PDB file of C-alpha atoms in Angstrom:
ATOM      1  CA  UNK A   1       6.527 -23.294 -14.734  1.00 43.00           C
ATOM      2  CA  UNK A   2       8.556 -20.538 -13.595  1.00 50.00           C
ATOM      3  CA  UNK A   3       8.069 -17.205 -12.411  1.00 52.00           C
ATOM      4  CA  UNK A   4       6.250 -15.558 -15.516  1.00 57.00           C
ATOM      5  CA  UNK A   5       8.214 -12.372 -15.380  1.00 54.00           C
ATOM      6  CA  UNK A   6       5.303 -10.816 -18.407  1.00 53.00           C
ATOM      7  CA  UNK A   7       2.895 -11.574 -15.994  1.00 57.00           C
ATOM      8  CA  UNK A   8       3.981  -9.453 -13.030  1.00 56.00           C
ATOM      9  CA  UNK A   9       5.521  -6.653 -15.410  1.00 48.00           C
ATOM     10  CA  UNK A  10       2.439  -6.702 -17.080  1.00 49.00           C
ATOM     11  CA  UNK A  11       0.163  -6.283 -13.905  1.00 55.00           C
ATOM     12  CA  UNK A  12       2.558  -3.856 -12.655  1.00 47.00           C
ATOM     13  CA  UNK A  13       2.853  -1.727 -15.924  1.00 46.00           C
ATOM     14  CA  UNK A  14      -1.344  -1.747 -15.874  1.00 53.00           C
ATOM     15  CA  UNK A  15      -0.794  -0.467 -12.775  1.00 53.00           C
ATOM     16  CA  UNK A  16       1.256   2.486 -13.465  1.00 46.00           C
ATOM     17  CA  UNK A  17      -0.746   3.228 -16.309  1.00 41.00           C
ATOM     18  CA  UNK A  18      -4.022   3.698 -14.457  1.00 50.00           C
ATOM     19  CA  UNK A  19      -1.733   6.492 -12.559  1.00 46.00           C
ATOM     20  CA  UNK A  20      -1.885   4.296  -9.154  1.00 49.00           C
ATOM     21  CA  UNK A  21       1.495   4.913  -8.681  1.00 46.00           C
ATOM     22  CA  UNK A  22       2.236   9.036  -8.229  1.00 41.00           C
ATOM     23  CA  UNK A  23       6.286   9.389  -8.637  1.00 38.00           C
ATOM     24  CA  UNK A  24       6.475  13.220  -9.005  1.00 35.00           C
ATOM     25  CA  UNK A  25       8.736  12.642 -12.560  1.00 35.00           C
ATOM     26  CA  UNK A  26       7.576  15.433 -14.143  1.00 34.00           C
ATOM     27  CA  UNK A  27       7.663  19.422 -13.867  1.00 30.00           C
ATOM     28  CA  UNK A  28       3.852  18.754 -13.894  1.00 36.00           C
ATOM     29  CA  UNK A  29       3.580  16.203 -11.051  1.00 44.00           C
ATOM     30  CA  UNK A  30       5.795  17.913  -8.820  1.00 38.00           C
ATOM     31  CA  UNK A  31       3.805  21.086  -9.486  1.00 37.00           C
ATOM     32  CA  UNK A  32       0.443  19.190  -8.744  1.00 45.00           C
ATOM     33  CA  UNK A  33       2.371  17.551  -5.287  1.00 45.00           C
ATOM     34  CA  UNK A  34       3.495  21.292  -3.994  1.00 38.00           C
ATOM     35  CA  UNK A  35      -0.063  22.634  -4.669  1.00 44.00           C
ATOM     36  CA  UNK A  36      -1.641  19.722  -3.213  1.00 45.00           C
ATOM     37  CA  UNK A  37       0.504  19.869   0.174  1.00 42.00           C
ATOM     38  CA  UNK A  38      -0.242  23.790   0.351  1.00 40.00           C
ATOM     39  CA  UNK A  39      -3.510  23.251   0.076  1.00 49.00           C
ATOM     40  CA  UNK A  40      -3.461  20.125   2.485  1.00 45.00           C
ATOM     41  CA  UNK A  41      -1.433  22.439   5.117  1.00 41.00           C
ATOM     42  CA  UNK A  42      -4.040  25.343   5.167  1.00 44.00           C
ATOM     43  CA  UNK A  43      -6.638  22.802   5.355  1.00 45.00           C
ATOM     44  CA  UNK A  44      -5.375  21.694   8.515  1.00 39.00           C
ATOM     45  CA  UNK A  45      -4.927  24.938  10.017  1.00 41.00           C
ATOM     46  CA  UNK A  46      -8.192  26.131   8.971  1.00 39.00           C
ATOM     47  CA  UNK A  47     -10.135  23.658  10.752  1.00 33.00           C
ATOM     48  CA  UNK A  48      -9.148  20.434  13.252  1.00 32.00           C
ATOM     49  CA  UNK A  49     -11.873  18.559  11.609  1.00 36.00           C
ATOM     50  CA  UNK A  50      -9.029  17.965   8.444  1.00 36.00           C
ATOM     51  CA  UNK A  51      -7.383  16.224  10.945  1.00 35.00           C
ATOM     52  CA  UNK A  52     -10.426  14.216  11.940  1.00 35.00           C
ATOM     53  CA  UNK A  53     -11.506  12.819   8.480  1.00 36.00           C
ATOM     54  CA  UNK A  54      -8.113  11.102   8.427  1.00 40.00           C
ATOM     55  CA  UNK A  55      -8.919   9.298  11.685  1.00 36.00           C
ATOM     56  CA  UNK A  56     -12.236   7.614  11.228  1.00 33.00           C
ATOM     57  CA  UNK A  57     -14.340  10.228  12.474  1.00 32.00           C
ATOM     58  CA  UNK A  58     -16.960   9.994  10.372  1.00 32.00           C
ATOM     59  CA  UNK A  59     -17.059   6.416  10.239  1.00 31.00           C
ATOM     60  CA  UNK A  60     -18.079   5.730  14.217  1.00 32.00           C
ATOM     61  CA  UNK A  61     -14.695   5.534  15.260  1.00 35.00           C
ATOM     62  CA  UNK A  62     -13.852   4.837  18.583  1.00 37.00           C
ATOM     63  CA  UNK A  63     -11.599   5.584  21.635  1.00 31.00           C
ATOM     64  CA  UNK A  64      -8.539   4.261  19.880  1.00 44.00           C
ATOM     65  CA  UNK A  65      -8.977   7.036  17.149  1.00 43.00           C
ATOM     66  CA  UNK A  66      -6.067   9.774  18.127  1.00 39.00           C
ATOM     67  CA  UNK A  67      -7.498  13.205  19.200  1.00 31.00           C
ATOM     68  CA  UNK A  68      -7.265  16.158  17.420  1.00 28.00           C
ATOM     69  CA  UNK A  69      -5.795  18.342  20.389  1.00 32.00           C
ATOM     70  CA  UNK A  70      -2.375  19.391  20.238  1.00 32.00           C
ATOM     71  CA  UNK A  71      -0.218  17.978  17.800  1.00 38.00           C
ATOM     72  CA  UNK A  72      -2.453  15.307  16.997  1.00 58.00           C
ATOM     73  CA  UNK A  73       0.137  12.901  16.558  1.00 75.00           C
ATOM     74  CA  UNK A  74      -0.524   9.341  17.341  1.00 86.00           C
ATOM     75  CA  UNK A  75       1.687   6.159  18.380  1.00 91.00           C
ATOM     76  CA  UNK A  76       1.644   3.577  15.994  1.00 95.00           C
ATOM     77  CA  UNK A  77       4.014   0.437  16.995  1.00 95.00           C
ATOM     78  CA  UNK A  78       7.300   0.616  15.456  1.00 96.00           C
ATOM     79  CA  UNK A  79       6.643  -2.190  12.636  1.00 97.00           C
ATOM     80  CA  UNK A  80       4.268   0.449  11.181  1.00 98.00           C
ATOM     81  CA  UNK A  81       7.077   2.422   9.052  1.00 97.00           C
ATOM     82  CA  UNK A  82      10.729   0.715   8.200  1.00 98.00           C
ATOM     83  CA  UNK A  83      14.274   2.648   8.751  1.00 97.00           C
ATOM     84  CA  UNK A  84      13.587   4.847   5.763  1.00 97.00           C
ATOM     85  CA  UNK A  85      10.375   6.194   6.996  1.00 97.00           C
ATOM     86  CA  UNK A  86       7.642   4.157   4.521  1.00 98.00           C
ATOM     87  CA  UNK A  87       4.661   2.500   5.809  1.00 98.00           C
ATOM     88  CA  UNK A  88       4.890  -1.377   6.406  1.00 98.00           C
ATOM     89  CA  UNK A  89       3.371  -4.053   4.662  1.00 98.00           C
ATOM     90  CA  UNK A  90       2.974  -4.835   8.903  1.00 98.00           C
ATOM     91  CA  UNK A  91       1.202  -1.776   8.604  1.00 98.00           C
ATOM     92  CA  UNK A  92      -1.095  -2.341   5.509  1.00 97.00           C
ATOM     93  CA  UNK A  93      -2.451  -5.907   6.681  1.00 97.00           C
ATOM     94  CA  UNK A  94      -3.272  -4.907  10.206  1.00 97.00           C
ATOM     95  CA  UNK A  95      -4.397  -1.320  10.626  1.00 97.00           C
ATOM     96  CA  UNK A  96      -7.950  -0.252   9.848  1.00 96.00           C
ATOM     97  CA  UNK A  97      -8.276   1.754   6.954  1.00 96.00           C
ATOM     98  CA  UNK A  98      -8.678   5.105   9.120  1.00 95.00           C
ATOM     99  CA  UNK A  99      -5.538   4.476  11.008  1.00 96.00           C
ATOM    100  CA  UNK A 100      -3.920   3.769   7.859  1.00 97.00           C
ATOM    101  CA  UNK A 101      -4.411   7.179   6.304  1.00 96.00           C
ATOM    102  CA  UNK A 102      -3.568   8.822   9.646  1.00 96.00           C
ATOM    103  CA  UNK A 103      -0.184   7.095   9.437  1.00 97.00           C
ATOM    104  CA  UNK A 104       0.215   8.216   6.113  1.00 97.00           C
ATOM    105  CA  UNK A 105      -0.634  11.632   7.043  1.00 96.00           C
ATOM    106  CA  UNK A 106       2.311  11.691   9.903  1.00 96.00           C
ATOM    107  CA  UNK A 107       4.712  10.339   7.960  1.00 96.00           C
ATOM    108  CA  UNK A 108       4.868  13.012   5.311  1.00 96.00           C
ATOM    109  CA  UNK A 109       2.413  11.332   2.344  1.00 97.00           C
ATOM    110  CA  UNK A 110      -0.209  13.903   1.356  1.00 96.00           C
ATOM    111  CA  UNK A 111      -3.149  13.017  -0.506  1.00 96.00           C
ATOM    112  CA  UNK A 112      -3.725  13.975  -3.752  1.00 95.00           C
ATOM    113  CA  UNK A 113      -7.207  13.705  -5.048  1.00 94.00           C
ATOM    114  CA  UNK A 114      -6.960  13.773  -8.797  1.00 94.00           C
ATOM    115  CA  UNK A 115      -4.943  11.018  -9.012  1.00 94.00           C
ATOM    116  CA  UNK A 116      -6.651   9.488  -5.165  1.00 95.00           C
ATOM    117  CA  UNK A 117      -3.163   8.915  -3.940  1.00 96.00           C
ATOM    118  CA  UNK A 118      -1.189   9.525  -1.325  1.00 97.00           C
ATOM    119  CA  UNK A 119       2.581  10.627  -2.221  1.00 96.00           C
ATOM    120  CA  UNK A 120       5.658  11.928  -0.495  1.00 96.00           C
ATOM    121  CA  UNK A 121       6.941  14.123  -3.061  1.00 92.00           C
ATOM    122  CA  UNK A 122      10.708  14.002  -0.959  1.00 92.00           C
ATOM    123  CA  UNK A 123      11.991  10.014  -2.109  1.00 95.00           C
ATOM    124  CA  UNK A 124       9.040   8.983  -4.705  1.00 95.00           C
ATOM    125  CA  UNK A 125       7.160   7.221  -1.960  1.00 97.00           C
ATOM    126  CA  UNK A 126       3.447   6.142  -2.118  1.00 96.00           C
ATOM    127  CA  UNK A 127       0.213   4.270  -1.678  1.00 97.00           C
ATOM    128  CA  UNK A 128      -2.654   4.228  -3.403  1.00 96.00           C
ATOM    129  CA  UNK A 129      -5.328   1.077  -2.831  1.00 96.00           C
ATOM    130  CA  UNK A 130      -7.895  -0.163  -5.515  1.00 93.00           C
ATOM    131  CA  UNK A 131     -11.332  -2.266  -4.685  1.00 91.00           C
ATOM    132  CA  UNK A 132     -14.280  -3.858  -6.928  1.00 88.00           C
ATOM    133  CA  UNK A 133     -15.862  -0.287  -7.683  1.00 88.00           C
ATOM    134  CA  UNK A 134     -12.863   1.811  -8.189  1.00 91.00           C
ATOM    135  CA  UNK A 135      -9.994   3.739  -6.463  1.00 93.00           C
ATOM    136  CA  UNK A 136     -10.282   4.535  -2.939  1.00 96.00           C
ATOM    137  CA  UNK A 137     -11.509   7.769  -1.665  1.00 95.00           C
ATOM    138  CA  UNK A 138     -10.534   9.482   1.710  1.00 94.00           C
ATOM    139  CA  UNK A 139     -14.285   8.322   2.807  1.00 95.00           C
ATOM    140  CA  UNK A 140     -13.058   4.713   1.993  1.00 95.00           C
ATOM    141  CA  UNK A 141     -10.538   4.799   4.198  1.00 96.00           C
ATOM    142  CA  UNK A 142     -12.703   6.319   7.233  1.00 92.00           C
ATOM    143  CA  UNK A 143     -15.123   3.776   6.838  1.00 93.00           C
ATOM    144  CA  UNK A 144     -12.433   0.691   6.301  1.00 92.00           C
ATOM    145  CA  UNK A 145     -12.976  -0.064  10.438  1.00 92.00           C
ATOM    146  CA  UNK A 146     -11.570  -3.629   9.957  1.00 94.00           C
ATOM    147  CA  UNK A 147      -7.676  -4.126  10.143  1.00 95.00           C
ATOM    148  CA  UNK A 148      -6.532  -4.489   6.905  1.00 95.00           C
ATOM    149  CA  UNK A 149      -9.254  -2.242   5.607  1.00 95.00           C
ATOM    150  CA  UNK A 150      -6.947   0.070   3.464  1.00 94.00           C
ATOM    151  CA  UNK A 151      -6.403  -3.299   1.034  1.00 94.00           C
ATOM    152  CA  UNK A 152      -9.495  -4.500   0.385  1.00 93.00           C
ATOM    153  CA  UNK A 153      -8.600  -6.062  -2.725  1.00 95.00           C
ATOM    154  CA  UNK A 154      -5.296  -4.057  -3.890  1.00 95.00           C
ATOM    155  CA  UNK A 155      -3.014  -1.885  -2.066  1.00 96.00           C
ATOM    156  CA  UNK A 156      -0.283  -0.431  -4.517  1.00 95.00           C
ATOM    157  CA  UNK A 157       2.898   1.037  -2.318  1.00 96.00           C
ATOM    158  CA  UNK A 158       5.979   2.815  -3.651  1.00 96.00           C
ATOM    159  CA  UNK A 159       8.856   2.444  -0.781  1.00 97.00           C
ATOM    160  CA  UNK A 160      11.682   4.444  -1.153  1.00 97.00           C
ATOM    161  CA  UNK A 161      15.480   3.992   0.469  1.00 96.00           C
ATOM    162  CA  UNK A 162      16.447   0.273  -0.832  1.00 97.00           C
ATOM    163  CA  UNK A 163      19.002  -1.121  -3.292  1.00 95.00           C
ATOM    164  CA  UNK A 164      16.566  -3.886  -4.634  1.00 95.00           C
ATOM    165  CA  UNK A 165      13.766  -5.653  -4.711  1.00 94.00           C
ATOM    166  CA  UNK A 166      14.827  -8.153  -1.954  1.00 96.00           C
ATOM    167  CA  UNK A 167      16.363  -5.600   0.512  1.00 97.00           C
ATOM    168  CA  UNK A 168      12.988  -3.801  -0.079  1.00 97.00           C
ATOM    169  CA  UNK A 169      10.734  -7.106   1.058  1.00 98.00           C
ATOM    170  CA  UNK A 170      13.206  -7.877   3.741  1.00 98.00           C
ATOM    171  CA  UNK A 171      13.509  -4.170   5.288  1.00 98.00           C
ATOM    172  CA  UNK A 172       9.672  -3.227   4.818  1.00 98.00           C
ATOM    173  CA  UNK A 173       7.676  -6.380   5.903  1.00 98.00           C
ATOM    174  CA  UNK A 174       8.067  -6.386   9.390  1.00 98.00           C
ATOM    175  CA  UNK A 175       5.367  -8.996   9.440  1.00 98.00           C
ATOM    176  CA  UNK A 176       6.316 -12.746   8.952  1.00 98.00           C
ATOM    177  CA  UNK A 177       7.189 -13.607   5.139  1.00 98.00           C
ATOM    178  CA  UNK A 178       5.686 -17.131   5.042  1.00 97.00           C
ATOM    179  CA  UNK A 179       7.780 -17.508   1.369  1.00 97.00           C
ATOM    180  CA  UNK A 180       9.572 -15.710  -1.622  1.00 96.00           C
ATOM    181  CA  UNK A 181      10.633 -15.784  -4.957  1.00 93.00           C
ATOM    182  CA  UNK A 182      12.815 -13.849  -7.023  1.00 93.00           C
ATOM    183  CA  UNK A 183      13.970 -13.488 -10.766  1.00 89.00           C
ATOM    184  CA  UNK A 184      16.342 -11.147 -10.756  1.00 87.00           C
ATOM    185  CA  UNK A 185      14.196  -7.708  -9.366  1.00 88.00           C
ATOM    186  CA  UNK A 186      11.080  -8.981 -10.130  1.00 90.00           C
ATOM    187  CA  UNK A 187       9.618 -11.197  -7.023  1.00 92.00           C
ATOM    188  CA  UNK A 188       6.324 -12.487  -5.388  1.00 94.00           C
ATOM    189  CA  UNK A 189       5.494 -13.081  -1.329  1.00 96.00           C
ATOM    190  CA  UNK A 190       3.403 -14.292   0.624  1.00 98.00           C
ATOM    191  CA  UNK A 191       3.167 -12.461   3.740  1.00 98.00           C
ATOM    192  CA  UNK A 192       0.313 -12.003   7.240  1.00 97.00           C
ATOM    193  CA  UNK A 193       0.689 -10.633  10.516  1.00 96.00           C
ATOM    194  CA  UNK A 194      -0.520 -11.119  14.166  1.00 96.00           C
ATOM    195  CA  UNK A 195      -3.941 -11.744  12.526  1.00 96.00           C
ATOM    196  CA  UNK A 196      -3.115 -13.880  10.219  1.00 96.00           C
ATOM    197  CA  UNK A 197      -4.785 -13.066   7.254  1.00 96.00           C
ATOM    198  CA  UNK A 198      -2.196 -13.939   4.213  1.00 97.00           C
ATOM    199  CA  UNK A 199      -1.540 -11.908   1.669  1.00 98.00           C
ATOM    200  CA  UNK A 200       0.121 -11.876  -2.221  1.00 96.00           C
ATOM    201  CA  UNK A 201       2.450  -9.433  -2.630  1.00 96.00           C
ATOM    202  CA  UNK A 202       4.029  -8.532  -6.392  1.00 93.00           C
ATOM    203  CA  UNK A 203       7.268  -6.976  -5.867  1.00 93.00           C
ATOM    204  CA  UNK A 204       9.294  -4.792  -8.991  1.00 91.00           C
ATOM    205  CA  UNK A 205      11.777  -2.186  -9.141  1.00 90.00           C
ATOM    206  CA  UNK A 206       9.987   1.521  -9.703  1.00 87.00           C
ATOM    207  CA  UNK A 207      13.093   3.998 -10.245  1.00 86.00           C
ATOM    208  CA  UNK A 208      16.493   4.104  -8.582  1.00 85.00           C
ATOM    209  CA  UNK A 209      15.529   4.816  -5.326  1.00 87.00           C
ATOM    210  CA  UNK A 210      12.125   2.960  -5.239  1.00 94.00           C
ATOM    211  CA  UNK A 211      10.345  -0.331  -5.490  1.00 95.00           C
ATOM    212  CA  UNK A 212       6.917  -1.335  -5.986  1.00 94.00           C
ATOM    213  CA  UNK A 213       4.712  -4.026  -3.858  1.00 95.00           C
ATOM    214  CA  UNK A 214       1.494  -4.731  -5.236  1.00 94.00           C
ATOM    215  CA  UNK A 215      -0.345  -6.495  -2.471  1.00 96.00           C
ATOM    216  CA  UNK A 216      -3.195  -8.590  -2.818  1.00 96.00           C
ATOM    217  CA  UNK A 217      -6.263  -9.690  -0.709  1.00 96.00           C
ATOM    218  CA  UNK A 218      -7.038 -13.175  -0.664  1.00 96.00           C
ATOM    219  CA  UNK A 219     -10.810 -11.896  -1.320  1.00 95.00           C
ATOM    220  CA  UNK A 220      -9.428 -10.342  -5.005  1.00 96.00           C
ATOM    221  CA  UNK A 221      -8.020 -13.629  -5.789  1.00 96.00           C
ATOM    222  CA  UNK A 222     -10.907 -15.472  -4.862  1.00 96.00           C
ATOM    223  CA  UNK A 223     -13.426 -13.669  -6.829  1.00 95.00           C
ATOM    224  CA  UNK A 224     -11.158 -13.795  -9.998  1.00 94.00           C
ATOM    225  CA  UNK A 225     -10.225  -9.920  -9.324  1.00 93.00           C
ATOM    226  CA  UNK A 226      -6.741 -10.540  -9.975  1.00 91.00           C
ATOM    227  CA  UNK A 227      -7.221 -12.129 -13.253  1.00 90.00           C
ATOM    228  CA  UNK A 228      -9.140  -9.185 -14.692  1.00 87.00           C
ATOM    229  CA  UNK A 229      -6.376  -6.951 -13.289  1.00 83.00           C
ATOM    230  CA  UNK A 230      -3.417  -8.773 -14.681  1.00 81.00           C
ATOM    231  CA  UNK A 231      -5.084  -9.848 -17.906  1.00 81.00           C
ATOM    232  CA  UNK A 232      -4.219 -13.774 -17.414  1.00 82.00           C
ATOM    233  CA  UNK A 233      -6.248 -16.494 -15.199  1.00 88.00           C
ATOM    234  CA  UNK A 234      -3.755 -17.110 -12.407  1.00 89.00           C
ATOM    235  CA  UNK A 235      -6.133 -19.257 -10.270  1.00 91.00           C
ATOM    236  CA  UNK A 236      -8.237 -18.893  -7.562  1.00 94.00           C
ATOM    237  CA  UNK A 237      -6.585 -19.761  -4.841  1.00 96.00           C
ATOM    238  CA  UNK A 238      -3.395 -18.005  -3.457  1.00 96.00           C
ATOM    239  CA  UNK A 239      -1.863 -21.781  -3.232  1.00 96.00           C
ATOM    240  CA  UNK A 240      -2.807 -22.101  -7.063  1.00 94.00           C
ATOM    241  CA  UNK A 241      -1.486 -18.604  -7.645  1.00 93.00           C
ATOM    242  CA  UNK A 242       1.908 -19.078  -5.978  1.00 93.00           C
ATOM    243  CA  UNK A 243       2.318 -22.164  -8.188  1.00 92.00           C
ATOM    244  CA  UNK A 244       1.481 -20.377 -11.414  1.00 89.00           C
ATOM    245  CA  UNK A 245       3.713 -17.248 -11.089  1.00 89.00           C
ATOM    246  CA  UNK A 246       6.899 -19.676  -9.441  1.00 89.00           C
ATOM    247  CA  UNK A 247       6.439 -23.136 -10.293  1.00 88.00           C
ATOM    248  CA  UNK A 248       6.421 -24.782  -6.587  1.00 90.00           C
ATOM    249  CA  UNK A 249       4.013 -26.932  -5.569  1.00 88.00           C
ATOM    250  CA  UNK A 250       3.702 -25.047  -1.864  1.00 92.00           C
ATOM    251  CA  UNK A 251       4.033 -22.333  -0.101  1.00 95.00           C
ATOM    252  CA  UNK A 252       6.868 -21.877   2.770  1.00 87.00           C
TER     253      UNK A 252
END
């Protein structure tokens, strides 16, 4: 069959109603973003161990954690963020979950705890990432020492700066797209990197200026994850997956 278009809307809809997705669209949100970034600044200030807890610290991190002296800024390659300064899906499937949130920290997304996501109240840009016992936590990300630990099972990430869903795949990947498919702004990939560890990734429009990948471990299909997620048995493979959402028989 062809791309079931209720399907993905309906995963991604369950998605934004869970609040995964923080897009600053009301007085309220953007109120909550300001206060959150205030409070995120003085942290920093107040103590360089802020800085720390973003970098795996506290998870037995290593010498390739960036040091809190100076500016604390660390080099990430450039396939980490695209042109409009989001984070990669490069970036999601390789970095460990600590360096993940450390990127997010430098490019501008602050975390916001209520809603455990991190959002760049500027363009509507975000990530937010979702395993078997709930949301991640800032602790979750410290101790994710694998790469690809910040998507466990889902990453959700709002990317801002593209005129639709297919400039937004083809800008943000910067990893190797082994397939696509496309109805109109609705589309599914299947992406890996250097690793290669593949991934499913749900693609929708969010707003005018953003667009929505839900990405998917292979683990989340596997265990049936997905289906409880989307509300319909999409198999258990991603092979049988791809086929259900687009109707081919293979992948690439």
């Amino acid at each position: 069959m062809k791309m079931g278009k209720g399907i993905i809307l309906g995963a991604l809809s369950l998605v934004l109603a869970l609040g995964m997705f923080g897009c600053a669209s009301s007085k309220e949100d953007k109120a909550d973003d300001v206060a959150a970034k205030k409070e995120a600044a003085e942290q920093k200030e107040a103590s360089s161990e802020q800085k720390g807890s973003f970098s795996g610290q506290e998870s037995g991190g290593d010498a390739e954690k960036p040091s809190s002296e100076g500016t604390g800024a660390y080099d990430f390659e450039d396939t980490c963020i695209d042109e409009h300064g989001n984070i990669t899906l490069y970036a999601l499937t390789e970095l460990k979950g600590w360096e993940l949130a450390t990127l997010l920290d430098q490019q501008g997304y602050v975390w916001n705890e209520d809603i455990r996501t991190w959002m760049r109240p500027d363009d509507g840009a975000s990530y937010a990432a979702l395993k078997k016992s709930g949301e991640y936590t800032i602790d979750d990300y410290n101790a994710a020492n694998e790469k690809g630990g910040g998507i466990l099972a889902f990453g959700f990430s709002n990317v801002a700066g593209y005129k639709d869903s297919q400039a937004a795949l083809a800008g943000n990947a910067q990893c190797v797209v082994e397939d696509s498919y496309f109805v109109g702004d609705d589309g599914v990939a299947v992406i890996y990197g250097p690793s290669m560890k593949e991934y499913l990734v749900i693609i929708s429009k969010s707003s005018e200026s953003t667009h929505q990948f839900m990405v998917v471990s292979q683990e989340a299909i596997s265990s049936g994850y997905l289906d409880g997620v989307i509300g319909e048995a999409v198999g258990g493979t991603l092979q049988d997956v791809w086929t259900n959402l687009t109707g081919e028989e293979s992948i690439g």
